[in-house]
GROMACS .gro file of C-alpha atoms in nm:
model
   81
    1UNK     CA    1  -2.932   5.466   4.092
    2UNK     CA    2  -2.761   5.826   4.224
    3UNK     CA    3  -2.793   6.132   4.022
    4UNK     CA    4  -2.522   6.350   3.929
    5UNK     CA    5  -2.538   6.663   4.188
    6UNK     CA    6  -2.387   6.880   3.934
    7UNK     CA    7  -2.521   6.965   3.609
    8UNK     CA    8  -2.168   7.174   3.403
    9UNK     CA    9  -2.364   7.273   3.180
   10UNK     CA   10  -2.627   7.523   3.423
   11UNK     CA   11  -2.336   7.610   3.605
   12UNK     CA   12  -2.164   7.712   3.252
   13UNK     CA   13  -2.463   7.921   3.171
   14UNK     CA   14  -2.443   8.053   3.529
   15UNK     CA   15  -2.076   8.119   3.415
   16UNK     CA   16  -2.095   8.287   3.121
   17UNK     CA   17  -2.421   8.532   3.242
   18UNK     CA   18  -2.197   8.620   3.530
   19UNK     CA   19  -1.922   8.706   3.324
   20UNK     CA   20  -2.086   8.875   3.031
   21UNK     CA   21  -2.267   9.113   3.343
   22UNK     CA   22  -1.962   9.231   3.465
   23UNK     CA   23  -1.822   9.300   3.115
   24UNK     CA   24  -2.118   9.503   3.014
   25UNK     CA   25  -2.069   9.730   3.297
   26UNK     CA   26  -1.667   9.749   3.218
   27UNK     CA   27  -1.624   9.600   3.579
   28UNK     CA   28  -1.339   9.417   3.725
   29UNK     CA   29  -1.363   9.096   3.916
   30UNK     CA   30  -1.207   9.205   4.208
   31UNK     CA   31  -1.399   9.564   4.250
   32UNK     CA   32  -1.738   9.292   4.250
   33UNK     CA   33  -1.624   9.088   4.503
   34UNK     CA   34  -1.516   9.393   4.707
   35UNK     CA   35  -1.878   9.582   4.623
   36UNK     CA   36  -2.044   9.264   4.675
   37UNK     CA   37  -1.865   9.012   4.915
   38UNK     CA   38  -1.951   8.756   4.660
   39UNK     CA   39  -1.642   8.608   4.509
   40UNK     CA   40  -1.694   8.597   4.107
   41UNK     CA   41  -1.367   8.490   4.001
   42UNK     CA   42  -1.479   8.114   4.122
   43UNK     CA   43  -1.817   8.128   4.019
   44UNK     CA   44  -1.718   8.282   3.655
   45UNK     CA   45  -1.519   7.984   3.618
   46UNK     CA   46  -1.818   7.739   3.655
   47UNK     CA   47  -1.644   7.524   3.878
   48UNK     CA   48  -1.853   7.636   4.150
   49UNK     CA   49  -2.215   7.691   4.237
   50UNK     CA   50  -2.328   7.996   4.426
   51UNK     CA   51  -2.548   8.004   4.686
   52UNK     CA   52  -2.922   8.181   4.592
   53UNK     CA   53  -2.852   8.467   4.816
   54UNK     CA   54  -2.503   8.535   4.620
   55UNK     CA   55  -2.698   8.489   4.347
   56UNK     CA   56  -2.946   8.780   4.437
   57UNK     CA   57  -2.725   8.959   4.561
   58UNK     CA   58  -2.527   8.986   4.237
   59UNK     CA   59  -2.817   9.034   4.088
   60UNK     CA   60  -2.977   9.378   4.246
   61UNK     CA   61  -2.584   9.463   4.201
   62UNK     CA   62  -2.617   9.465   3.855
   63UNK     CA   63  -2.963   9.568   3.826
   64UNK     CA   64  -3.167   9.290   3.699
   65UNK     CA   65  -3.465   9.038   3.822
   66UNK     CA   66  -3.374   8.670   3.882
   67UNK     CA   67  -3.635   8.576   3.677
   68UNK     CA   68  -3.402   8.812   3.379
   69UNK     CA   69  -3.104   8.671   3.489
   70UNK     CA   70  -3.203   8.275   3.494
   71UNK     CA   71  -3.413   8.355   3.120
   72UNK     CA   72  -3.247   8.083   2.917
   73UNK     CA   73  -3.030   7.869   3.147
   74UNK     CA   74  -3.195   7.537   3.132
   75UNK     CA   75  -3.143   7.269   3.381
   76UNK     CA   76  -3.031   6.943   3.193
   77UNK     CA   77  -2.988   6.728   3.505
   78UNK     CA   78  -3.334   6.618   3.644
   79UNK     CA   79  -3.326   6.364   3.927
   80UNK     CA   80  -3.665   6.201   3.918
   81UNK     CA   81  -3.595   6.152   3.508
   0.00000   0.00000   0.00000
C-alpha cells in the first residue's frame, strides 16, 4: 500500500509559522526572499515544502532555534502506521 508523500496539514503549520514570523517583524515577502534567497511567497502558501536548509536559514533570519520554530507542528502522516 503507498503512503501519501505529503501531509497538508504539517505543511499548513509550516505555512502559517512562516507567515505569522514575517508579520511579527512587519516584514514583506519580497524583502525575505531578497534578504534570504528563500522564496516565502510559495512556501507561505503551503503548497510547497522547503528544503531543511531554507528552513534554517529562515530560521537564524528571524532569530529562533528549529527546535522553537517546529514546537507544535505535528506530523499526521506516518508511513510505517
Amino acid at each position: 500500500m503507498s503512503v501519501p508523500r505529503t501531509d497538508t496539514r504539517f505543511l499548513a503549520g509550516i505555512a502559517q509559522r512562516l507567515k505569522s514570523l514575517r508579520n511579527e517583524r512587519r516584514l514583506s515577502q519580497i524583502r525575505v526572499t531578497m534578504d534570504t534567497g528563500v522564496n516565502v511567497s510559495r512556501a507561505e502558501s503551503g503548497k510547497r515544502s522547503l528544503s531543511v536548509y531554507s528552513v534554517a536559514v529562515l530560521c537564524k533570519y528571524y532569530g529562533v532555534s528549529m527546535d522553537e520554530f517546529f514546537r507544535g507542528i505535528e506530523l499526521e502522516v506516518i508511513p510505517w502506521e
